Structures are given as C-alpha cells and as structure tokens.
Coordinates of C-alpha atoms (C1' of nucleotides) in Angstrom, one line a residue:
Chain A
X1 CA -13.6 -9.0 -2.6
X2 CA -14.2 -12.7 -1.5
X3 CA -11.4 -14.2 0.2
X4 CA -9.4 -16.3 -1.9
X5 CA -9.2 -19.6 -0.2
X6 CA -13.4 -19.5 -0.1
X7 CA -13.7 -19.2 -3.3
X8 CA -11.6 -21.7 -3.8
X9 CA -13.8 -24.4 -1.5
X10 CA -16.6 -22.9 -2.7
X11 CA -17.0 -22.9 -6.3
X12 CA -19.8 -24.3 -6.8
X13 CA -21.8 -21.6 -4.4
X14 CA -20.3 -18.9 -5.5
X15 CA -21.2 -19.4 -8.9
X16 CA -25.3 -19.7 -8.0
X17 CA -25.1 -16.8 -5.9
X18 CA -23.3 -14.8 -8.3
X19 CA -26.0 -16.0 -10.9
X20 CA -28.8 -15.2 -8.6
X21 CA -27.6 -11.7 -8.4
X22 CA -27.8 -11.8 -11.7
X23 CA -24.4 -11.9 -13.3
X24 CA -22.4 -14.7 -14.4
X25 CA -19.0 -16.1 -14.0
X26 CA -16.9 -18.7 -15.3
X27 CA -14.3 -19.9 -12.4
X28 CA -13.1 -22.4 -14.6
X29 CA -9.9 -20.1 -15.4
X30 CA -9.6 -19.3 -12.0
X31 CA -9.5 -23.0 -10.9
X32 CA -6.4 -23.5 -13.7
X33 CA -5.3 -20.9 -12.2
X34 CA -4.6 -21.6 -8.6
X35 CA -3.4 -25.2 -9.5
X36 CA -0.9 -23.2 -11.6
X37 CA -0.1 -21.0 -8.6
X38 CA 0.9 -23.6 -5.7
X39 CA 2.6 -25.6 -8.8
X40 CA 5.2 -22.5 -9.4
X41 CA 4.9 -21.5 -6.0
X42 CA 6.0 -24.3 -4.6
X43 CA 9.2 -24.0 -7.0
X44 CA 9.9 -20.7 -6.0
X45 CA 10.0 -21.2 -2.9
X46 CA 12.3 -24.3 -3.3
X47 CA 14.6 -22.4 -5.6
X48 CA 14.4 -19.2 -3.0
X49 CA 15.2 -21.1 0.1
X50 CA 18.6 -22.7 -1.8
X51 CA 19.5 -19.3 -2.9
X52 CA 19.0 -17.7 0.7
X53 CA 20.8 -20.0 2.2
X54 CA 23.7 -21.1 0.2
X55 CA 24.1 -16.6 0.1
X56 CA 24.2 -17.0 3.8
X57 CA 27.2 -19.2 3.8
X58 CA 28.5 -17.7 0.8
X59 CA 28.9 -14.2 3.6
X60 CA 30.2 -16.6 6.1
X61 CA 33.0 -18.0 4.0
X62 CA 34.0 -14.6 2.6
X63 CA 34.3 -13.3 6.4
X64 CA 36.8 -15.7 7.2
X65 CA 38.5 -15.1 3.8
X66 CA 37.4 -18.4 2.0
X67 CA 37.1 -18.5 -1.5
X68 CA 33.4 -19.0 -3.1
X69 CA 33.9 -18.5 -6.4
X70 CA 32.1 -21.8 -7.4
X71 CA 29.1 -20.7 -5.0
X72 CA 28.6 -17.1 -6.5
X73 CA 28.6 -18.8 -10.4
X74 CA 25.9 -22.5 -9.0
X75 CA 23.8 -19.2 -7.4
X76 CA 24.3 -17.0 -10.6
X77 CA 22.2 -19.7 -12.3
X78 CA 19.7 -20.8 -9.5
X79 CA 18.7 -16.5 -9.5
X80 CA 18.5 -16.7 -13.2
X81 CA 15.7 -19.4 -13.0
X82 CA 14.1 -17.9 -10.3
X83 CA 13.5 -14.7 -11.8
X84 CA 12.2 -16.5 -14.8
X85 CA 9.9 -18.5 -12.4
X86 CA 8.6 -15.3 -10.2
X87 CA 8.1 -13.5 -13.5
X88 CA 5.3 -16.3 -14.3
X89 CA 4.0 -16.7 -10.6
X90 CA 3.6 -12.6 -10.7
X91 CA 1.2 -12.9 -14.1
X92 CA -0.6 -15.6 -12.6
X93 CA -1.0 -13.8 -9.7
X94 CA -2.3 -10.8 -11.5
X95 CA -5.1 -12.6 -13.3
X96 CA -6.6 -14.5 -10.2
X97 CA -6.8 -11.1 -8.6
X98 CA -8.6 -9.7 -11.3
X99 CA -10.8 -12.6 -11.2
X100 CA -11.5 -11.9 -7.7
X101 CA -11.8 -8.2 -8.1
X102 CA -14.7 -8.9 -10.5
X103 CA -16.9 -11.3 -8.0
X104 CA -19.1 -9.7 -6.6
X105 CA -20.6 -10.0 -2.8
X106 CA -22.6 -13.2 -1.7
X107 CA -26.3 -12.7 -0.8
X108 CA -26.6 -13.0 3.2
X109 CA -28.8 -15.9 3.3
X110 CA -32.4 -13.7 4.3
X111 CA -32.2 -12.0 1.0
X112 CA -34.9 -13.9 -1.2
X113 CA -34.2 -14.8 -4.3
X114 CA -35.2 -13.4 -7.1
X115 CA -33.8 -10.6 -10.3
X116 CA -36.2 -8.6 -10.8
X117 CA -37.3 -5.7 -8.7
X118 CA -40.7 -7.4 -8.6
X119 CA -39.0 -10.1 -6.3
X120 CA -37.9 -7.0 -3.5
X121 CA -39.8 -7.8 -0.8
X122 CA -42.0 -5.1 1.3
X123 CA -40.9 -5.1 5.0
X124 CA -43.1 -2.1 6.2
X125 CA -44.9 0.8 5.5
X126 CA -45.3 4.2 6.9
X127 CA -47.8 7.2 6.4
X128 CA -50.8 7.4 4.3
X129 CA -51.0 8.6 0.6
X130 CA -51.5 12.3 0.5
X131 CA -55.0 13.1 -0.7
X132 CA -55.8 16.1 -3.3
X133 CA -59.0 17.6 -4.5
X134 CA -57.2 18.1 -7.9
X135 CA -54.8 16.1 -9.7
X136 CA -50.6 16.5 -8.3
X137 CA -48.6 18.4 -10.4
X138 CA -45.0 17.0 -10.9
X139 CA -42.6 17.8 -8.8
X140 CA -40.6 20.1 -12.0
X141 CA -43.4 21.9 -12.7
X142 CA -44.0 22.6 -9.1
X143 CA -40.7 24.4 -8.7
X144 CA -40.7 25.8 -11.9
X145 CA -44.2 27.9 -11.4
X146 CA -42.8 28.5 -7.8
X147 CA -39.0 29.8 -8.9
X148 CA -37.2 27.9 -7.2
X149 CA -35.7 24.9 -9.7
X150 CA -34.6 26.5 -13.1
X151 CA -33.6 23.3 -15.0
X152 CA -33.4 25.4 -18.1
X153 CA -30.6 27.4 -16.9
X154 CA -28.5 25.0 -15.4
X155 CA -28.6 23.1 -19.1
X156 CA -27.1 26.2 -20.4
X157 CA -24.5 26.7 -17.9
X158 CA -23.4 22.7 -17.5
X159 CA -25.7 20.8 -19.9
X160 CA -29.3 18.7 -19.3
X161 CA -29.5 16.8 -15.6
X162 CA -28.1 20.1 -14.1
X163 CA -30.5 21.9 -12.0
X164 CA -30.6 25.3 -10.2
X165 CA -31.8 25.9 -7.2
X166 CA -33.1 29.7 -6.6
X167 CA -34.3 31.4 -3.5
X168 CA -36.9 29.5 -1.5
X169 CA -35.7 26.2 -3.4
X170 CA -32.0 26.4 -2.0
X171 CA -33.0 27.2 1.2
X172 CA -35.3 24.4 1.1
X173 CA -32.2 22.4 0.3
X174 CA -29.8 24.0 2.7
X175 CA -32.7 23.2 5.3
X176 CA -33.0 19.8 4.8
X177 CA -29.1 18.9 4.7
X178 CA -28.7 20.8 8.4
X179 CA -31.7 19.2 9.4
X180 CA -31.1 15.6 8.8
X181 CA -26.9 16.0 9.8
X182 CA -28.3 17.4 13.2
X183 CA -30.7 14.4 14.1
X184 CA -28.0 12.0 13.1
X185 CA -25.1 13.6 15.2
X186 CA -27.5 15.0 18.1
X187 CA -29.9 12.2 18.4
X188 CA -28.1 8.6 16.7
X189 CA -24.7 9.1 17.9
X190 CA -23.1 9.9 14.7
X191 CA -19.7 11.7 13.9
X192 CA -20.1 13.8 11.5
X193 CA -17.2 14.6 8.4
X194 CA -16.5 16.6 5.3
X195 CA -14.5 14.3 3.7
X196 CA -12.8 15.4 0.0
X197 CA -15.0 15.0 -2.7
X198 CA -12.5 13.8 -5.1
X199 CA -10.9 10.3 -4.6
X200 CA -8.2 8.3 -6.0
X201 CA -8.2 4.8 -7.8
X202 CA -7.4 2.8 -4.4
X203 CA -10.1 4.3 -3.1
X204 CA -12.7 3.6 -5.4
X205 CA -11.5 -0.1 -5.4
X206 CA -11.5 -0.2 -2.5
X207 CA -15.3 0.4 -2.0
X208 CA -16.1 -1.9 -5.3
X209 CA -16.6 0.8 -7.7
X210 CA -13.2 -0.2 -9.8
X211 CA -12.5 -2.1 -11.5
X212 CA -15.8 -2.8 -12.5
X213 CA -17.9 0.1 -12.8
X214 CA -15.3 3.0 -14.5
X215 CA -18.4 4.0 -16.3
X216 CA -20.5 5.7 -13.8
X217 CA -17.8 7.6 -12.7
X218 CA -16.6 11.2 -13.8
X219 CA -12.8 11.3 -14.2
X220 CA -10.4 14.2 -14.0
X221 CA -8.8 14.7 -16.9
X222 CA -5.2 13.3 -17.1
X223 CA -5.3 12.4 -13.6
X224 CA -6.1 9.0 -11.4
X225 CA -8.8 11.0 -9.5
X226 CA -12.4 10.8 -9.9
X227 CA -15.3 12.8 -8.3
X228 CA -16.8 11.4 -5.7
X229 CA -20.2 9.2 -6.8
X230 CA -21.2 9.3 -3.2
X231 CA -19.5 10.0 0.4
X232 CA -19.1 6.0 1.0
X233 CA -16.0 6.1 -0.9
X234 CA -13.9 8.9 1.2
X235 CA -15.9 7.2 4.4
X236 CA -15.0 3.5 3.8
X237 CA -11.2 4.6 2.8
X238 CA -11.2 6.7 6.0
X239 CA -9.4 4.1 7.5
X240 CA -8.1 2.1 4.5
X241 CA -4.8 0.1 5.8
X242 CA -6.0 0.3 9.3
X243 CA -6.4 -2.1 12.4
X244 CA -8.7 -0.9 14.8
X245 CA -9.5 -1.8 18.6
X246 CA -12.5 -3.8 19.4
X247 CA -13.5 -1.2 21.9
X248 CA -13.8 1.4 19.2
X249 CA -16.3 -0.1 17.0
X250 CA -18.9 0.6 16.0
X251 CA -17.8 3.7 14.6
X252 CA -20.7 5.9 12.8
X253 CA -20.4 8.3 10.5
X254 CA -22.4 11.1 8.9
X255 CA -21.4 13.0 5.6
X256 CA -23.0 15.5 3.6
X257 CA -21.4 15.8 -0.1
X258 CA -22.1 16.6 -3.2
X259 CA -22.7 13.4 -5.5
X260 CA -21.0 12.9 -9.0
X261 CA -22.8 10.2 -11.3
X262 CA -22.0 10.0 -15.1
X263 CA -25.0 7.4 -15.3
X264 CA -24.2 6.3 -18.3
X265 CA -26.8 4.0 -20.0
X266 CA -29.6 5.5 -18.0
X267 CA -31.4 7.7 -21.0
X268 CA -34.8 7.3 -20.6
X269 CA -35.4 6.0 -17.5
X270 CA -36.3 8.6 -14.5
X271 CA -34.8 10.9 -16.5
X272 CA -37.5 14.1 -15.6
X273 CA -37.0 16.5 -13.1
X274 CA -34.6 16.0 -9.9
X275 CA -35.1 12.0 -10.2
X276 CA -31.2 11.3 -12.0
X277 CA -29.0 14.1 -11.7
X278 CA -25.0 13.9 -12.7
X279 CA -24.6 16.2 -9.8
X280 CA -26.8 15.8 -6.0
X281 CA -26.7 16.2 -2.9
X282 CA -26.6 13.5 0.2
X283 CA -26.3 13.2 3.6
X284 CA -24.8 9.6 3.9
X285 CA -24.6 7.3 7.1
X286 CA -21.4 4.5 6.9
X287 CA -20.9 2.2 10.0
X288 CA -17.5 0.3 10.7
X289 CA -18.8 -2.3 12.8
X290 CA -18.0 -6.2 14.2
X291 CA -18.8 -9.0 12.0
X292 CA -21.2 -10.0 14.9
X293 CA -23.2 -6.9 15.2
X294 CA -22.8 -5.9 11.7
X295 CA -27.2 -6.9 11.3
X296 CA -28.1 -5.0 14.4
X297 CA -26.2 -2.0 12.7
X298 CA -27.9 -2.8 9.3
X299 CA -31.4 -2.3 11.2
X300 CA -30.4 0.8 13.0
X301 CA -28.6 2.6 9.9
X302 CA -32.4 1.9 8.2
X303 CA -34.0 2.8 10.6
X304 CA -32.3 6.1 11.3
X305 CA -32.8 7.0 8.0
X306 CA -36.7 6.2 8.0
X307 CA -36.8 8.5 11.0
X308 CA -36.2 11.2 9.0
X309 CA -38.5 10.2 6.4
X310 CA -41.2 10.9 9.6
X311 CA -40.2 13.6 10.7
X312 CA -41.1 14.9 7.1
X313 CA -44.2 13.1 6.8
X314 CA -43.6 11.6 4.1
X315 CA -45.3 8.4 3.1
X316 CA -43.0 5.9 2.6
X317 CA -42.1 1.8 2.5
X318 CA -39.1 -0.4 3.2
X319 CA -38.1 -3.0 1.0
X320 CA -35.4 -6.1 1.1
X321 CA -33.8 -5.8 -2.0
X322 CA -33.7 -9.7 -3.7
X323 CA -30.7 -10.7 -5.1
X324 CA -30.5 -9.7 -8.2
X325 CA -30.9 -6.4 -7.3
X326 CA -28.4 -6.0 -5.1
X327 CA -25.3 -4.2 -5.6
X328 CA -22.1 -5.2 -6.4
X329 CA -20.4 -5.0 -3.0
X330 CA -23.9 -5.6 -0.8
X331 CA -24.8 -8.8 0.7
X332 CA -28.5 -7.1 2.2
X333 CA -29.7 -3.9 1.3
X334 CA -32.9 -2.5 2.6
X335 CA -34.7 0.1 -0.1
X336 CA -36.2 2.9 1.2
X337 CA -38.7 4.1 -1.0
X338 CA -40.9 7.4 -1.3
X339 CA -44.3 7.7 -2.2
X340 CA -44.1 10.3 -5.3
X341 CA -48.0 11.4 -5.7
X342 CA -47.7 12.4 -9.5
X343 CA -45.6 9.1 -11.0
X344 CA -48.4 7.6 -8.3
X345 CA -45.2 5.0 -7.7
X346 CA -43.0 4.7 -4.8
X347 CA -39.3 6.0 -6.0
X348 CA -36.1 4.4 -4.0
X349 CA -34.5 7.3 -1.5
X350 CA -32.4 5.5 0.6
X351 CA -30.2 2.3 0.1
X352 CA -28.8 0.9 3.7
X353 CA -26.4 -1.8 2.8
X354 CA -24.2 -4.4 4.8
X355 CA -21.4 -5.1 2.5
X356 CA -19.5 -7.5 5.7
X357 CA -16.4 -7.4 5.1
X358 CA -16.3 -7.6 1.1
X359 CA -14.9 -3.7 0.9
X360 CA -12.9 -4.2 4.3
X361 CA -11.3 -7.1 2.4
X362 CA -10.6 -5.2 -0.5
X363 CA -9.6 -2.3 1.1
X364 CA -7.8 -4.3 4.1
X365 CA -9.5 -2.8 7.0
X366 CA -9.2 -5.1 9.6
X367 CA -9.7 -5.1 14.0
X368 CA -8.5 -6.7 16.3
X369 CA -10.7 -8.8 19.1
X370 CA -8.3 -9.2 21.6
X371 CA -4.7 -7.4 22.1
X372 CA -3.7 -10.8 21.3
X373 CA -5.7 -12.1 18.5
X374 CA -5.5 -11.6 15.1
X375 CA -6.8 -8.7 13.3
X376 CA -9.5 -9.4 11.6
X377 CA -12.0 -7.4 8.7
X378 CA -14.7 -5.2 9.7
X379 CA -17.8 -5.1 8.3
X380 CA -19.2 -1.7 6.6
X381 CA -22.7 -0.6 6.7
X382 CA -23.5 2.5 4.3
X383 CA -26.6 4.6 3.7
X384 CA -28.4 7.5 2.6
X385 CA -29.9 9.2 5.8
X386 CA -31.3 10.8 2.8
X387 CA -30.6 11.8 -0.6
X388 CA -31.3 15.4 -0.5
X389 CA -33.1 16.1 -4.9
X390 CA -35.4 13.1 -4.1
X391 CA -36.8 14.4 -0.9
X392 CA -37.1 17.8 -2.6
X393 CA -39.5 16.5 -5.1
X394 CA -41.5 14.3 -2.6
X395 CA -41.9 17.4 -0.4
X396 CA -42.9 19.5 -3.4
X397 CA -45.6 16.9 -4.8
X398 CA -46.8 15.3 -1.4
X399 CA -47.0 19.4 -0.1
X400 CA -48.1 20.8 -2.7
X401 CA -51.7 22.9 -2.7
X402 CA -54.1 24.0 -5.3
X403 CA -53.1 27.5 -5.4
X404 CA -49.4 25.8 -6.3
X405 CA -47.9 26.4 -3.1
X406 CA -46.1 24.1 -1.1
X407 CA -46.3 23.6 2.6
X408 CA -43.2 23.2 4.7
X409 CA -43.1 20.3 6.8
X410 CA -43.3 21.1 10.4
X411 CA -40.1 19.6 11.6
X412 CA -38.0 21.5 8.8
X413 CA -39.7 24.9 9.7
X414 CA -37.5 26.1 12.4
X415 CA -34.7 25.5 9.1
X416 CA -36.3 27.9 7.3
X417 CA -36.7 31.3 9.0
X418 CA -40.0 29.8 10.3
X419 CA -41.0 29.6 6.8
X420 CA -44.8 27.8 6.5
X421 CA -45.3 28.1 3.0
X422 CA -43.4 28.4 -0.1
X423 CA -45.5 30.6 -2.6
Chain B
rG1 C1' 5.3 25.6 -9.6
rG2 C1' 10.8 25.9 -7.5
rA3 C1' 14.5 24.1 -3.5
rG4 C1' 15.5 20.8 0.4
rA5 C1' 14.4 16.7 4.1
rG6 C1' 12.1 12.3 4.9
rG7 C1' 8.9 7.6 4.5
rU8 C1' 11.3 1.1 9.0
rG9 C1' 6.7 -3.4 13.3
rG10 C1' 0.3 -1.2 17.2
rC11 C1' 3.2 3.6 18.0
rC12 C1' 8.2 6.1 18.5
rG13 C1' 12.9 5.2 16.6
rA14 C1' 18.2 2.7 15.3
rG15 C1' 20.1 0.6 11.3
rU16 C1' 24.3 2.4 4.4
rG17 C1' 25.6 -4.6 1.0
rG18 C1' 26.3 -10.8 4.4
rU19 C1' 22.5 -15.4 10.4
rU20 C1' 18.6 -8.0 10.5
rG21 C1' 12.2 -10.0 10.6
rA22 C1' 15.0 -6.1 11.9
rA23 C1' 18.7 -2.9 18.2
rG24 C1' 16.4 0.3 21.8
rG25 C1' 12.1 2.5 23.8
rC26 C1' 6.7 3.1 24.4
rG27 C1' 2.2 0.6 24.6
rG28 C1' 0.0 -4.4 25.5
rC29 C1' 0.1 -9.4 27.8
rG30 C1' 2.1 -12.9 31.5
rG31 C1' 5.5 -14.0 35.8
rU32 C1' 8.3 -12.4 40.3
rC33 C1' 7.9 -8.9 44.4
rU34 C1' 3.3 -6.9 47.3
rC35 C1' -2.3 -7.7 51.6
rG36 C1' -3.3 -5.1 47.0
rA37 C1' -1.5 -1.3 43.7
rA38 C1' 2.6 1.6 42.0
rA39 C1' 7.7 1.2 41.3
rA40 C1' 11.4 -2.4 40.2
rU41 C1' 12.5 -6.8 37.5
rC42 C1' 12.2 -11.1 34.1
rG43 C1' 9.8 -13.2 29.8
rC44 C1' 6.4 -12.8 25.6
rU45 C1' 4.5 -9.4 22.1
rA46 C1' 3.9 -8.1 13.2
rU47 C1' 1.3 -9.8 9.0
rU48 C1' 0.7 -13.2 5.3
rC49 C1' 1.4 -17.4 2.1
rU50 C1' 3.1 -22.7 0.8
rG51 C1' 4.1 -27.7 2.4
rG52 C1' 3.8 -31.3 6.3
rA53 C1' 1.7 -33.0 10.7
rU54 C1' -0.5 -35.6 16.3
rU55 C1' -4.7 -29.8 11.5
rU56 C1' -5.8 -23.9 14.6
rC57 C1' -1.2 -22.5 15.8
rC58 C1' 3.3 -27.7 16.2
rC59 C1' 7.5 -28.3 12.4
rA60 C1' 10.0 -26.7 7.7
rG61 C1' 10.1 -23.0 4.2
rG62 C1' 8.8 -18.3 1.3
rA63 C1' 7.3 -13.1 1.2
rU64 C1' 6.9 -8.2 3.5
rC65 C1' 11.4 -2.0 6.1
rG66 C1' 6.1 3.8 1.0
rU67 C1' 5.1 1.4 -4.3
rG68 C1' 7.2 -0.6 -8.7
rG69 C1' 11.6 -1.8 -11.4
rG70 C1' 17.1 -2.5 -11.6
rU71 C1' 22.3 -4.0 -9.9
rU72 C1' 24.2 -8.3 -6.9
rC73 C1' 25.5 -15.0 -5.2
rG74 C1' 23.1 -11.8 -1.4
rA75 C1' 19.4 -5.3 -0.7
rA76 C1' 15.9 -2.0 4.8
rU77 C1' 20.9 -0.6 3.1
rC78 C1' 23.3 0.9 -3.8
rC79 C1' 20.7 2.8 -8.7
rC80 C1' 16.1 4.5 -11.4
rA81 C1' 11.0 5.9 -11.7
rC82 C1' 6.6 6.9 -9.1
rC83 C1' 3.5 8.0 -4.7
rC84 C1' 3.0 10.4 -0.1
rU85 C1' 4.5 13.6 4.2
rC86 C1' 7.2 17.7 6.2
rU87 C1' 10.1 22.6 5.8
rC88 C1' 11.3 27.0 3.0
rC89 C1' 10.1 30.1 -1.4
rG90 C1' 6.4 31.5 -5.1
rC91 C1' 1.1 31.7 -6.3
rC92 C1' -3.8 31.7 -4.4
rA93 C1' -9.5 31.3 -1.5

RNA sequence: GGAGAGGUGGCCGAGUGGUUGAAGGCGGCGGUCUCGAAAAUCGCUAUUCUGGAUUUCCCAGGAUCGUGGGUUCGAAUCCCACCCUCUCCGCCA
C-alpha cells in the first residue's frame, strides 16, 4: 500500500508509474474522495469535541447534585447527528482504502521502463550452454524413462499439474532442499523457519495477494484460510503489528515450504512437465531490513540465490525486471533465469524482490531508529534461494547423457548417498 | 468438540459508567549525586489523524484499552457477536 498523503501529492506520478507497470487507474474518485473526507471530518470532529465536553461538565454538575436535564436532551441531539455523520465518514473511509488497497508499488527509479518482458534488461550471465552429441531430451521424458517423476499417476490421485516423485527423483528433491537451506543458514547468515503453510486473510493482505489477486489462490472451503502460494506470506506476517529495534535489523530468513498456486488463466503456457505445478516446493529467502540498506539487501538476497545456481553448475542469467513486469507489491525485482537445454530458452527460477515498505505499510510493520524516534516501516526483501521443480528439470536436461542418465552435480553428491549418477 | 479464565501503552500490570490517554512497576532517555560507575533520587517517556501557526514537533481538537456492533448526554468499564490466548476434559499424529 502507498501511503495515503503521497498519493494524494502525487497523483499525477502515481498514475504514469502505475501505467508503466502496466495497469491503469482512475484517482479521480479517490480525489472526490478525500475532499469529501476532511469536509465530514472536520464536522465530526466539531460535533465530537462539543459532545465530549459539554458530557464532561454534564458529570461535574451531577457530582455536586446540579440538575442537567437541558444538557442530556441539546447532547441527545448533537450524538444523533454525529452518528449520522460518522456513518458517512466510515463509507468514505472504506472506499479510499480500497482504492489504496488496489495501487500497486512504484517502480524504484533504476527499473527501465518498459511492458513487455522484452524490455527486462540482462545484468549478467553465468556458465556456459551445456553441449550434447545428440539432441536434449525434455526434462518429463527424462524422469519418466528414468522412474523417478510419474506425472500420470499423480493426475489420477489429484488431477493434471500434480507430479510424483519416486525413488531417485525424491531423493533428488529431498537433496536439493537440505542443500540449499544449509548454505543459506551455514554460510549467508540466515535463520531458518517452518512457518504454517496455511494463512489467513490479514495475512495475505498483508503481503499484496488480497484483495487483488483471490484468484491464484486455493481457499479452504468455508473458512478465511488459504494455502500458502509461497513462504513470503507466513514470513512477511511473522512480525505483522510489530515495532522492531534498529539494532535487530536486518533480519534474514530462510523457509522451505510447499507452494499452493491455483494459476488460474495459465492454460497453455509452460504448462509441460514440472514448469507450472498447483503444488511445489521452495526454499524462500525474506529480509526485514532499513529503508537505507534495503538495495544492499536486494543485491545480497540475488546474489545468494545465484550462488546456488553455481554450486549446481547450472547456466544461468540475471535480469532487471522492467516495469511492466513487475509485480504487484515490487518496486525492483531481479529474475533469475535458468538455461533449459530442450525449450533452448532461459526459464525464470528465482524472483528477488524489494517491495520497501509497500507490504510493511500494509501489514504495519514498522522500527524504530532511535529509542526516541518514531517508528517507522521496514522494508521487505523476498526471494526464491531456489524454487525446488525448476531446478529439478534444469538438472535433469542440462545432466542428462546419451544413455539417458543424469549426472548428479558435484556439490549435491554428498546429499545423495554419494550418488554420481542417476540411471 | 465440551467447560472455564482472560485479552489494557515497548513490556508487566491496576482500573466495573463521569477531567482515565489511562495508577504503579520494568525497560529506555535526561538531570542531581560521584573522579567514574553502581545505588539513591527527580523529571521525561504511545500511535495516529484534522485544523492553525513563527510548518517538523509549537497551539487547538479528534480517534485508539483484541475486532465489530449496541445501550448512554458520557464506555477500558454495561450488552451482543466474532477473533485470539491460556487451563481442564474429550479426540488424535
């Protein structure tokens, strides 16, 4: 959420940087809106401050026996008119929040322009394109000849993007998420947490999800709970509410979860093999940091994340995501992206995002500088540090042999029994 | 799921209809004392909004005691609903 007061000063901007991410708004209502607010509230307020004190003496006068019959029936009226007027201020007060609940994040101003992913800018590069004497097999057919992802299965049991993973395959999975949480806690200093992986509506607003985006999300029947879409949510909420000492921050965290997606709308597009899945894996990095350091933090969440890309050895490039493809809550997001041999493409694994303090705003979580000073937001940094199906099918196509088996990366050997090759 | 208790400021905790934004304590900040520190002692110590001004904390005012309603001239205090926490019982990995 923007704060209220800039959007107010700032109308004009926030309208071309909402339109340069793509979507557009009309803040014409919301101008009406807040000269319609101060109007009432300054009535209110008027009508309030007669009522309090004219009570007041009403108590004082009825201690020392006084009669205030004429008080009590002038103040029976003047609460009559101010409930009326609070009842209008309160729907007023509901639709500007709305409003503000649907803008999304401003651009930081390094983000280029642009809303296509054409415009996403390359920032580096890493590795080499594996080379084959024979032409890649995809990543599903890989696992399938191998036994180790049964896609056919998990379509009976659940329905399609459900996957099973079988023998060598979940180990390989298992491997990886113990791998990458133990170079994020042991080596970049983060904590790591298994946080629920069902969340509330607060929650979820609280991160930008809701109001906006109900869609994508998988909701328990009958209840305001919703399965987790990734670990950001129970991370940013961790300390929802909260004001927390200067000395404290940063604060990094490191979650592996499950991840529920309904992706809705999304037929046809990446749809094969472990690419979209309503249910993944992720180890996720989230940062509470100072608005000052907040870009540092933005660099070293990326690049914490690309470290385990190397570790793997697999080929891979950064990108600055341009405005327009920026989420909803981000105002700079860094793409990492993973060369996939068989699509011949690089596929987005990693999105390391510095929302500032649009979810701290929403979800109030605020520091404080000084003992004396004012608290003030955080900002909150989140990223995958990696999503665990993607890297699966880059190790399985980027590995892969002739014969069909797939070579286990070095680094993720001592993971795996000392496995070298799945065959 | 059943029964009970409770949710108050950064934290703990008093407060059951009338200057209570809220006693007391802890923590923090500042002063006195001290060569210095501790102890003692005194003072300050919530957030947010509106209006004004000599425009960043000066003045006036509003809101906030889990959340939302209600009663009342007036609610932290009474009533209703919901949420959450704790204890006991039941069930269960």
């Amino acid at each position: 959420m923007l704060d209220i007061k800039f959007v107010q000063e700032n109308l004009d901007l926030v309208i071309r940087k909402t339109a340069s991410k793509g979507m557009e708004i009309n803040l014409t209502a919301f101008k009406n809106l807040i000269a319609e607010k101060k109007a009432q509230l300054q009535k209110v307020e008027a009508l309030r401050f007669e009522l309090n004190k004219t009570s007041k003496l009403i108590g004082r006068m009825k201690m020392d026996k006084e009669d205030a019959l004429s008080e009590i029936a002038a103040m029976k009226k003047v609460s009559e008119e101010t409930r009326i007027l609070e009842e209008k201020l309160k729907t007023v007060d509901e639709e500007l929040k709305s409003i503000l609940l649907n803008i999304p994040n401003i651009p930081h101003e390094s983000v280029p322009e642009g809303l296509s992913p054409e415009n996403n800018e390359e920032v580096r590069m890493w590795g080499e394109k594996p080379k084959f004497s024979f032409s890649p097999k995809p990543h599903w057919e890989i696992g399938k000849n191998l036994g180790i992802l049964d896609f056919e299965r998990a379509s009976k049991i659940t329905g399609s993007r459900f996957v099973v993973y079988l023998g060598k395959g979940a180990l390989l999975e298992r491997a990886l998420i113990n791998f990458m949480l133990d170079i994020h806690t042991r080596e970049k200093g983060y904590i790591e947490v298994i946080p629920p992986f069902i969340v509330n509506e607060i929650s979820l607003t609280g991160t930008g999800n809701l109001p906006k985006f109900e869609d994508d999300l998988f909701k328990l029947q009958g209840l305001s709970w919703y399965l987790i879409p990734t670990a950001e949510v129970p991370l940013t909420n961790y300390y929802r509410d909260e004001i927390l000492e200067k000395e404290s921050l940063p604060q990094r965290f490191v979650a592996y979860t499950p991840c529920f997606r309904s992706e809705a709308g999304s037929y046809g597009k990446d749809v094969r093999g472990l690419v979209r899945q309503h249910q993944f894996n992720k180890v996720e990095l989230m940062t509470f940091s100072s608005p000052e350091n907040s870009y540092v933090e933005l660099e070293k969440l990326t690049s914490d994340a690309e470290d385990i890309l190397k570790r793997l050895g697999l080929h891979y490039r950064v990108v600055v995501l341009c405005s327009g493809d920026l989420g909803f809550s981000g105002a700079k997001t860094y793409d990492l992206e993973l060369w996939m041999p068989h699509r011949d493409k690089f596929l987005e694994i990693s999105s390391c995002t510095n929302c500032e303090d649009f979810q701290a705003r929403r979800a109030n979580i605020r520091f404080r500088s000084e003992t004396k000073s004012k608290p003030q937001f955080v900002h909150t940094l989140n990223g995958s540090g990696l999503a665990l199906g993607r890297t699966v099918s880059a190790i399985l196509e980027s590995y892969q042999q002739k014969d069909g088996s797939v070579v286990v990366p070095k680094a993720l050997q001592p993971y795996m029994n000392g496995l070298e090759k799945i065959e």
